[in-house]
Short mmCIF file of C-alpha atoms in Angstrom, two decimals:
data_model
loop_
_atom_site.label_atom_id
_atom_site.label_comp_id
_atom_site.label_asym_id
_atom_site.label_seq_id
_atom_site.Cartn_x
_atom_site.Cartn_y
_atom_site.Cartn_z
CA MET M 372 -1.64 -10.08 -9.33
CA ALA M 373 1.29 -11.50 -11.31
CA LEU M 374 0.70 -8.91 -14.03
CA ALA M 375 0.66 -6.10 -11.52
CA THR M 376 4.00 -7.19 -10.06
CA GLY M 377 5.35 -7.17 -13.60
CA GLY M 378 4.67 -3.46 -13.85
CA ASP M 379 1.31 -3.51 -15.61
CA HIS M 380 -0.63 -0.42 -14.60
CA GLN M 381 -3.85 -1.76 -15.99
CA ALA M 382 -3.59 -4.88 -13.90
CA PHE M 383 -2.90 -2.79 -10.83
CA GLU M 384 -5.89 -0.62 -11.63
CA ARG M 385 -8.07 -3.72 -11.62
CA LEU M 386 -6.73 -4.61 -8.21
CA TYR M 387 -7.44 -1.08 -7.08
CA ARG M 388 -11.04 -1.08 -8.26
CA SER M 389 -11.76 -4.41 -6.62
CA SER M 390 -10.45 -3.27 -3.26
CA VAL M 391 -10.87 0.50 -2.93
CA ALA M 392 -14.27 0.45 -1.25
CA ARG M 393 -12.97 -1.55 1.68
CA ILE M 394 -9.64 0.26 1.90
CA HIS M 395 -11.16 3.71 1.65
CA SER M 396 -13.79 2.86 4.24
CA LEU M 397 -11.12 1.65 6.62
CA VAL M 398 -8.99 4.74 6.10
CA ARG M 399 -11.96 7.07 6.39
CA ARG M 400 -13.14 5.51 9.61
CA MET M 401 -9.68 5.51 11.16
CA ALA M 402 -8.45 8.90 10.00
CA GLY M 403 -11.49 10.97 9.05
CA ASP M 404 -13.16 12.28 5.92
CA GLU M 405 -10.81 15.19 5.37
CA VAL M 406 -7.71 13.06 4.75
CA ALA M 407 -9.28 9.81 3.58
CA ASP M 408 -8.79 10.40 -0.15
CA ASP M 409 -5.17 11.47 0.18
CA LEU M 410 -4.30 8.64 2.52
CA THR M 411 -6.01 6.08 0.33
CA GLN M 412 -3.97 7.23 -2.65
CA GLU M 413 -0.83 6.99 -0.55
CA VAL M 414 -1.74 3.45 0.43
CA TYR M 415 -2.00 2.33 -3.17
CA ILE M 416 1.16 4.09 -4.24
CA ARG M 417 2.94 2.42 -1.37
CA ALA M 418 1.42 -0.91 -2.35
CA TRP M 419 2.76 -0.43 -5.87
CA GLN M 420 6.22 0.27 -4.47
CA LYS M 421 6.08 -2.81 -2.30
CA LEU M 422 4.51 -5.23 -4.76
CA SER M 423 7.79 -7.05 -5.11
CA THR M 424 7.63 -7.90 -1.40
CA PHE M 425 4.25 -9.63 -1.72
CA ARG M 426 5.07 -13.26 -1.23
CA GLY M 427 1.62 -14.75 -1.72
CA GLU M 428 1.51 -16.27 1.74
CA ALA M 429 -1.72 -14.41 2.39
CA SER M 430 -4.28 -13.13 -0.07
CA PHE M 431 -3.51 -9.85 -1.75
CA SER M 432 -6.50 -8.20 -0.10
CA THR M 433 -5.21 -9.24 3.32
CA TRP M 434 -1.73 -7.95 2.51
CA LEU M 435 -3.11 -4.67 1.19
CA HIS M 436 -5.41 -4.22 4.14
CA ARG M 437 -2.58 -4.70 6.61
CA LEU M 438 -0.47 -2.23 4.64
CA ALA M 439 -3.31 0.31 4.83
CA VAL M 440 -3.67 -0.07 8.60
CA ASN M 441 0.06 0.30 9.14
CA HIS M 442 0.19 3.31 6.89
CA VAL M 443 -2.61 5.13 8.69
CA LEU M 444 -1.06 4.36 12.06
CA SER M 445 2.36 5.58 10.92
CA ARG M 446 0.89 8.78 9.49
CA ARG M 447 -1.22 9.47 12.54
CA ALA M 448 1.26 11.92 14.04
CA THR M 449 1.25 14.10 10.92
CA LEU M 450 -2.41 13.94 10.09
CA ALA M 451 -4.20 17.25 10.40
CA ARG M 452 -7.47 15.86 11.52
CA ARG M 453 -9.71 18.18 13.59
CA ARG M 454 -11.41 16.53 16.42
CA GLU M 455 -13.91 18.21 18.62
CA ARG M 456 -13.16 16.16 21.69
CA GLN M 457 -10.36 14.43 23.49
CA VAL M 458 -12.35 13.81 26.61
CA PRO M 459 -13.05 10.88 28.85
CA ALA M 460 -15.57 8.41 27.60
CA ASP M 461 -18.88 9.19 29.14
CA GLY M 462 -19.59 12.60 27.79
CA VAL M 463 -17.89 12.18 24.49
CA LEU M 464 -20.86 11.33 22.33
CA ASP M 465 -23.56 13.40 23.94
CA GLY M 466 -25.51 15.11 21.27
CA VAL M 467 -24.79 12.53 18.59
CA GLY M 468 -28.31 11.65 17.64
CA VAL M 469 -29.29 8.11 16.94
CA GLY M 470 -32.87 7.17 16.48
CA PRO M 471 -34.25 3.69 16.13
CA GLY M 472 -35.20 2.81 12.61
CA THR M 473 -34.21 6.17 11.18
CA PRO M 474 -32.85 6.31 7.63
CA GLY M 475 -29.68 7.95 8.84
CA LEU M 476 -29.04 5.36 11.49
CA ARG M 477 -26.05 3.84 9.73
CA MET M 478 -24.39 7.20 9.24
CA ASP M 479 -25.12 8.17 12.85
CA PHE M 480 -23.37 5.05 14.03
CA GLU M 481 -20.34 5.84 11.90
CA ALA M 482 -20.34 9.37 13.20
CA ALA M 483 -20.41 8.01 16.73
CA ILE M 484 -17.43 5.79 15.95
CA GLY M 485 -15.61 8.79 14.59
CA ARG M 486 -15.98 10.58 17.90
CA LEU M 487 -14.54 7.81 20.01
CA PRO M 488 -11.18 8.32 21.70
CA GLU M 489 -8.55 7.52 19.11
CA ARG M 490 -7.11 4.33 20.54
CA ALA M 491 -10.52 2.90 21.40
CA ARG M 492 -11.73 3.75 17.91
CA ASP M 493 -8.78 2.04 16.26
CA VAL M 494 -9.22 -1.16 18.23
CA PHE M 495 -12.98 -1.17 17.69
CA LEU M 496 -12.59 -0.75 13.94
CA LEU M 497 -9.87 -3.33 13.65
CA TYR M 498 -11.61 -5.91 15.82
CA ASP M 499 -15.33 -5.52 15.33
CA VAL M 500 -15.40 -4.11 11.81
CA GLU M 501 -12.32 -5.56 10.16
CA GLY M 502 -11.97 -8.82 12.05
CA TYR M 503 -8.41 -8.68 13.34
CA THR M 504 -7.51 -10.58 16.49
CA HIS M 505 -6.26 -8.88 19.61
CA GLU M 506 -2.83 -10.37 18.98
CA GLU M 507 -2.71 -8.83 15.51
CA ILE M 508 -4.00 -5.49 16.79
CA ALA M 509 -1.46 -5.47 19.59
CA GLU M 510 1.35 -6.05 17.11
CA MET M 511 0.19 -3.34 14.72
CA MET M 512 -0.45 -0.76 17.39
CA GLY M 513 2.48 -1.59 19.62
CA VAL M 514 0.34 -2.34 22.65
CA SER M 515 -0.41 -5.39 24.76
CA THR M 516 -3.35 -7.68 24.06
CA GLY M 517 -4.72 -6.64 27.42
CA THR M 518 -4.74 -3.02 26.28
CA SER M 519 -6.43 -4.03 23.06
CA LYS M 520 -9.18 -5.84 24.95
CA SER M 521 -9.75 -3.03 27.40
CA GLN M 522 -9.90 -0.41 24.63
CA LEU M 523 -12.37 -2.53 22.71
CA HIS M 524 -14.57 -2.82 25.75
CA ARG M 525 -14.30 0.91 26.32
CA ALA M 526 -15.43 1.63 22.76
CA ARG M 527 -18.38 -0.72 22.98
CA MET M 528 -19.50 0.67 26.31
CA ILE M 529 -19.59 4.15 24.77
CA LEU M 530 -21.33 3.11 21.59
CA ARG M 531 -23.98 0.99 23.28
CA LYS M 532 -25.55 4.09 24.76
CA HIS M 533 -26.34 5.32 21.26
CA LEU M 534 -28.04 2.25 19.96
CA ASN M 535 -31.07 2.29 22.21
CA MET L 186 -21.20 -1.96 38.07
CA ASP L 187 -19.62 -5.08 39.53
CA ARG L 188 -16.37 -6.98 39.03
CA TRP L 189 -17.64 -8.64 35.91
CA THR L 190 -18.66 -5.56 33.94
CA HIS L 191 -15.25 -4.84 32.46
CA ARG L 192 -14.98 -8.43 31.29
CA LEU L 193 -18.29 -8.70 29.50
CA SER L 194 -16.73 -7.95 26.11
CA GLU L 195 -14.20 -10.67 26.64
CA TYR L 196 -17.03 -13.08 27.38
CA ALA L 197 -19.08 -11.89 24.40
CA ASP L 198 -16.09 -12.57 22.13
CA GLY L 199 -15.60 -16.09 23.47
CA GLU L 200 -12.17 -15.26 24.81
CA MET L 201 -12.79 -15.90 28.48
CA PRO L 202 -11.25 -19.04 29.99
CA PRO L 203 -13.91 -21.72 30.49
CA ALA L 204 -13.75 -21.75 34.27
CA GLU L 205 -14.28 -18.01 34.51
CA ALA L 206 -16.94 -18.10 31.85
CA GLY L 207 -18.84 -20.56 33.99
CA GLU L 208 -18.63 -18.24 36.96
CA LEU L 209 -19.84 -15.32 34.87
CA GLU L 210 -22.75 -17.26 33.48
CA ALA L 211 -23.83 -18.14 36.96
CA HIS L 212 -23.61 -14.46 37.87
CA LEU L 213 -25.61 -13.40 34.81
CA GLU L 214 -28.49 -15.58 35.87
CA GLY L 215 -29.01 -13.36 38.86
CA CYS L 216 -27.86 -9.97 37.58
CA ALA L 217 -30.20 -8.12 35.24
CA ALA L 218 -27.84 -5.16 34.94
CA CYS L 219 -24.97 -7.25 33.63
CA SER L 220 -27.29 -9.21 31.38
CA GLY L 221 -28.55 -5.95 29.94
CA VAL L 222 -25.07 -4.62 29.33
CA LEU L 223 -24.05 -7.89 27.68
CA SER L 224 -27.00 -7.66 25.30
CA GLU L 225 -26.04 -4.12 24.39
CA LEU L 226 -22.44 -5.05 23.77
CA ARG L 227 -23.55 -7.84 21.46
CA ALA L 228 -25.78 -5.39 19.63
CA VAL L 229 -22.80 -3.12 19.05
CA LYS L 230 -20.82 -6.07 17.68
CA GLU L 231 -23.63 -6.94 15.30
CA ARG L 232 -23.97 -3.36 14.14
CA ALA L 233 -20.25 -3.14 13.49
CA ALA L 234 -20.22 -6.36 11.53
CA ASP L 235 -23.02 -4.99 9.39
CA MET L 236 -21.18 -1.86 8.29
CA PRO L 237 -20.69 -2.17 4.55
CA PRO L 238 -17.71 -0.65 2.73
CA ARG L 239 -18.41 2.46 0.72
CA GLU L 240 -16.74 3.68 -2.44
CA PRO L 241 -15.00 7.07 -2.28
CA GLU L 242 -17.03 9.90 -3.71
CA GLN L 243 -14.53 10.54 -6.46
CA ASP L 244 -12.34 8.27 -8.52
CA LEU L 245 -8.91 8.19 -6.89
CA TRP L 246 -7.18 6.23 -9.64
CA PRO L 247 -5.88 9.22 -11.66
CA GLY L 248 -3.98 10.50 -8.65
CA ILE L 249 -2.64 7.05 -7.90
CA LEU L 250 -1.48 6.56 -11.47
CA GLU L 251 0.23 9.92 -11.39
CA GLY L 252 1.95 8.93 -8.18
CA ILE L 253 3.07 5.60 -9.61
CA ARG L 254 4.46 7.20 -12.75
CA GLY L 255 6.08 9.91 -10.69
CA GLU L 256 7.98 7.38 -8.59
CA ALA L 257 10.41 6.59 -11.41
CA LEU L 258 11.31 10.24 -11.89
CA ARG L 259 11.29 10.97 -8.18
CA VAL L 260 14.80 9.53 -7.91
CA ILE L 261 15.94 12.40 -10.08
CA ASP L 262 14.16 14.98 -7.94
CA LEU L 263 15.57 13.55 -4.72
CA ASP L 264 19.07 13.57 -6.08
CA SER L 265 18.73 17.09 -7.41
CA ARG L 266 17.50 18.41 -4.09
CA ARG L 267 20.18 16.64 -2.10
CA ARG L 268 23.20 17.58 -4.12
CA THR L 269 24.58 20.91 -5.10
CA ARG L 270 25.38 21.35 -8.76
CA GLU L 271 28.55 19.46 -9.61
CA ALA L 272 30.88 19.69 -12.50
CA PRO L 273 29.26 17.71 -15.29
CA ALA L 274 30.77 14.43 -16.41
CA THR L 275 31.64 13.95 -20.05
CA ASP L 276 31.47 10.94 -22.31
CA ARG L 277 33.70 10.04 -25.23
CA ARG L 278 31.77 12.29 -27.55
CA GLY L 279 32.31 15.21 -25.28
CA ARG L 280 28.68 15.38 -24.17
CA ARG L 281 28.34 16.68 -20.69
CA PHE L 282 26.09 15.10 -18.11
CA THR L 283 25.13 16.39 -14.71
CA VAL L 284 24.38 14.04 -11.83
CA PRO L 285 20.59 14.39 -12.26
CA GLN L 286 20.97 13.50 -15.90
CA LEU L 287 23.02 10.45 -14.98
CA VAL L 288 20.25 9.40 -12.62
CA ALA L 289 17.70 9.91 -15.38
CA ALA L 290 19.81 7.73 -17.65
CA ALA L 291 19.96 5.02 -14.99
CA VAL L 292 16.20 5.05 -14.57
CA ALA L 293 15.72 4.97 -18.33
CA LEU L 294 18.11 2.03 -18.49
CA MET L 295 16.00 0.11 -15.98
CA PHE L 296 12.91 0.49 -18.12
CA LEU L 297 14.85 -0.29 -21.26
CA SER L 298 15.90 -3.69 -19.98
CA GLY L 299 12.99 -5.18 -21.89
CA SER L 300 12.53 -2.69 -24.68
CA GLY L 301 16.24 -2.53 -25.54
CA ALA L 302 16.33 -6.23 -26.30
CA TRP L 303 13.04 -5.86 -28.12
CA MET L 304 14.48 -3.22 -30.39
CA ALA L 305 17.75 -5.02 -30.86
CA ARG L 306 16.18 -8.26 -32.05
CA ASP L 307 13.14 -9.43 -33.81
CA ARG L 308 10.25 -9.20 -31.40
CA LEU L 309 9.26 -12.80 -31.83
CA ASP L 310 12.80 -13.93 -31.01
CA HIS L 311 12.78 -11.77 -27.92
CA VAL L 312 9.74 -13.49 -26.49
CA ARG L 313 10.60 -16.92 -27.78
CA ALA L 314 14.38 -16.88 -27.85
CA PRO L 315 15.75 -20.36 -27.72
CA GLY L 316 16.81 -21.20 -24.21
CA ALA L 317 15.22 -18.03 -22.88
CA ALA L 318 13.54 -19.97 -20.12
CA ALA L 319 16.91 -21.29 -19.08
CA GLU L 320 18.41 -17.84 -18.72
CA THR L 321 19.02 -16.85 -15.19
CA PHE L 322 18.75 -13.27 -14.20
CA PRO L 323 20.66 -12.30 -11.14
CA GLY L 324 18.67 -12.51 -7.98
CA ASN L 325 20.97 -9.81 -6.69
CA ALA L 326 21.89 -6.65 -8.53
CA PRO L 327 24.46 -6.96 -11.34
CA ALA L 328 27.96 -6.00 -10.33
CA THR L 329 27.95 -3.22 -12.90
CA PHE L 330 25.30 -1.48 -14.92
CA ALA L 331 27.15 -2.47 -18.08
CA ALA L 332 26.89 -6.14 -17.14
CA SER L 333 23.13 -5.96 -16.71
CA PRO L 334 20.91 -7.73 -19.22
CA ALA L 335 19.49 -4.25 -19.69
CA ALA L 336 22.77 -3.07 -21.21
CA GLY L 337 21.85 -4.21 -24.69
CA ALA L 338 24.02 -5.04 -27.65
CA PRO L 339 27.40 -3.28 -28.05
CA GLY L 340 27.06 -0.03 -29.90
CA SER L 341 23.38 0.31 -29.10
CA GLU L 342 22.05 3.28 -27.26
CA LEU L 343 21.32 1.02 -24.32
CA SER L 344 24.93 -0.03 -24.07
CA GLU L 345 26.09 3.59 -24.30
CA LEU L 346 23.74 4.57 -21.47
CA ALA L 347 24.98 1.66 -19.40
CA ARG L 348 28.61 2.58 -20.02
CA ILE L 349 28.06 6.22 -19.04
CA LEU L 350 26.32 5.23 -15.84
CA GLU L 351 29.02 2.73 -14.94
CA GLU L 352 31.77 5.26 -15.63
CA HIS L 353 30.18 7.77 -13.33
CA ARG L 354 28.71 5.36 -10.81
CA ASP L 355 30.75 6.86 -8.01
CA ARG L 356 29.23 10.24 -8.65
CA LEU L 357 25.80 8.99 -7.66
CA ALA L 358 24.70 8.87 -4.06
CA PRO L 359 25.08 5.36 -2.64
CA ASN L 360 21.43 5.23 -1.78
CA THR L 361 20.55 6.21 -5.33
CA VAL L 362 22.72 3.43 -6.69
CA ARG L 363 21.14 0.99 -4.27
CA ILE L 364 17.63 2.00 -5.34
CA LEU L 365 18.51 1.78 -9.01
CA GLU L 366 20.15 -1.62 -8.68
CA LYS L 367 17.21 -2.95 -6.70
CA ASN L 368 14.72 -1.70 -9.25
CA LEU L 369 16.86 -3.01 -12.08
CA ALA L 370 16.86 -6.46 -10.55
CA ALA L 371 13.10 -6.30 -10.10
CA ILE L 372 12.60 -5.29 -13.74
CA ASP L 373 14.83 -8.14 -14.89
CA ARG L 374 12.91 -10.64 -12.80
CA ALA L 375 9.59 -9.38 -14.16
CA ILE L 376 10.82 -9.66 -17.74
CA ALA L 377 12.20 -13.15 -17.10
CA GLU L 378 8.89 -14.26 -15.63
CA SER L 379 6.98 -12.85 -18.59
CA ARG L 380 9.24 -14.59 -21.04
CA ALA L 381 9.05 -17.82 -19.08
CA ALA L 382 5.26 -17.60 -19.09
CA LEU L 383 5.25 -17.22 -22.86
CA GLU L 384 7.61 -20.17 -23.18
CA VAL L 385 5.02 -22.26 -21.39
CA ASP L 386 2.10 -20.75 -23.26
CA PRO L 387 3.47 -19.47 -26.57
CA GLY L 388 1.16 -17.43 -28.68
CA ASN L 389 -0.95 -16.42 -25.74
CA ALA L 390 -2.51 -13.26 -27.09
CA PHE L 391 -3.10 -11.77 -23.67
CA LEU L 392 0.47 -12.29 -22.52
CA GLU L 393 1.88 -10.92 -25.74
CA ALA L 394 -0.41 -7.90 -25.58
CA TYR L 395 0.58 -7.32 -21.98
CA LEU L 396 4.28 -7.52 -22.83
CA GLU L 397 3.88 -5.23 -25.81
CA GLY L 398 1.91 -2.73 -23.75
CA SER L 399 4.54 -2.75 -21.02
CA LEU L 400 7.33 -2.17 -23.51
CA ARG L 401 5.38 0.70 -25.06
CA ARG L 402 5.02 2.37 -21.68
CA LYS L 403 8.73 1.88 -21.07
CA GLU L 404 9.48 3.54 -24.37
CA GLU L 405 7.39 6.53 -23.36
CA PHE L 406 9.39 6.82 -20.20
CA LEU L 407 12.60 6.52 -22.18
CA ARG L 408 11.62 9.53 -24.28
CA GLU L 409 11.13 11.57 -21.13
CA ALA L 410 14.47 10.43 -19.74
CA ARG L 411 16.21 11.16 -23.00
CA ALA L 412 14.79 14.68 -22.96
CA LEU L 413 16.42 15.25 -19.59
CA ILE L 414 19.77 13.97 -20.82
CA ALA L 415 19.59 16.08 -23.94
CA ALA L 416 18.76 19.21 -21.99
CA ASP L 417 22.36 19.99 -21.26
#
């Protein structure tokens, strides 16, 4: 980390390789496959620019992860992601096939997450997948903790229908 | 669904106040529907927690590296796009410099803050200069480019670059100057920390290799910046 802040590209590359799986997965799940690569690159370039602001109060992975979330949220308005639905919850995932014990079960679940309403999806990913608290989510998304909790519940209620 | 349904996630996450949790648990004992929903919500939580990260299908590092390297020259592009062509400034030798070229010189100067001293002195003295650990680099930006530790010895190319930039400082956009000064201070701090680390652990092959590699990359950038200045 100290070498990376000193301008060493090789050191920063090591940081990249140790973290890209998690960062790219987060970005892909939040923003979609089409823009995931570009956004991930933007995240790391931004991290490089902001390395001097890393104070070491949290781990680098935590700092980078938070930067990635904030970047995706800030770019949301300009992302050209095609979504096939912006509909109320109940009918949104009809047709997304999930079978018990099928080899593609994990990918089906991710596909189902991808079709959630945007805000519910964000909260679900940040809480259940990434482990943020409702207070942290509320701060990042500019919503109340009550909204965060209700959106999480909404997401789970939708997804539960596709696990059985 | 009843009044508890919308709060089942809160209960599953252990975030319900104890008194209410007690009421819900009593309710669950007699409500199969809510118990069933609660089980499903917990299953969703478990599935989410079990989602492993996945590497991107292609290596993204080349694009990132290009973006990182492009950041230093981007200052030039931003300034060129923002400003119309101005009358070029001239130095004592009569060379003419446009604003973008001045910006390029400023960026080169930032990256020369380590390599300039390295070229001006014996390399060993640079990394082990007596009292080097005691040197204090400004936490804030230097008042002038010429006063920066990056300015180098009088008569050196570094000092000439610094003098040109200082002379024509007011021709640069304030935001450009701010960015350059901030980056210059960051470079100086990084160099100071590297030198301090070597003072503590002299002869550390890794640290010396790292410093040498960084200076080499700075030299490469200097060649690119020089090409811009020379292209008059």
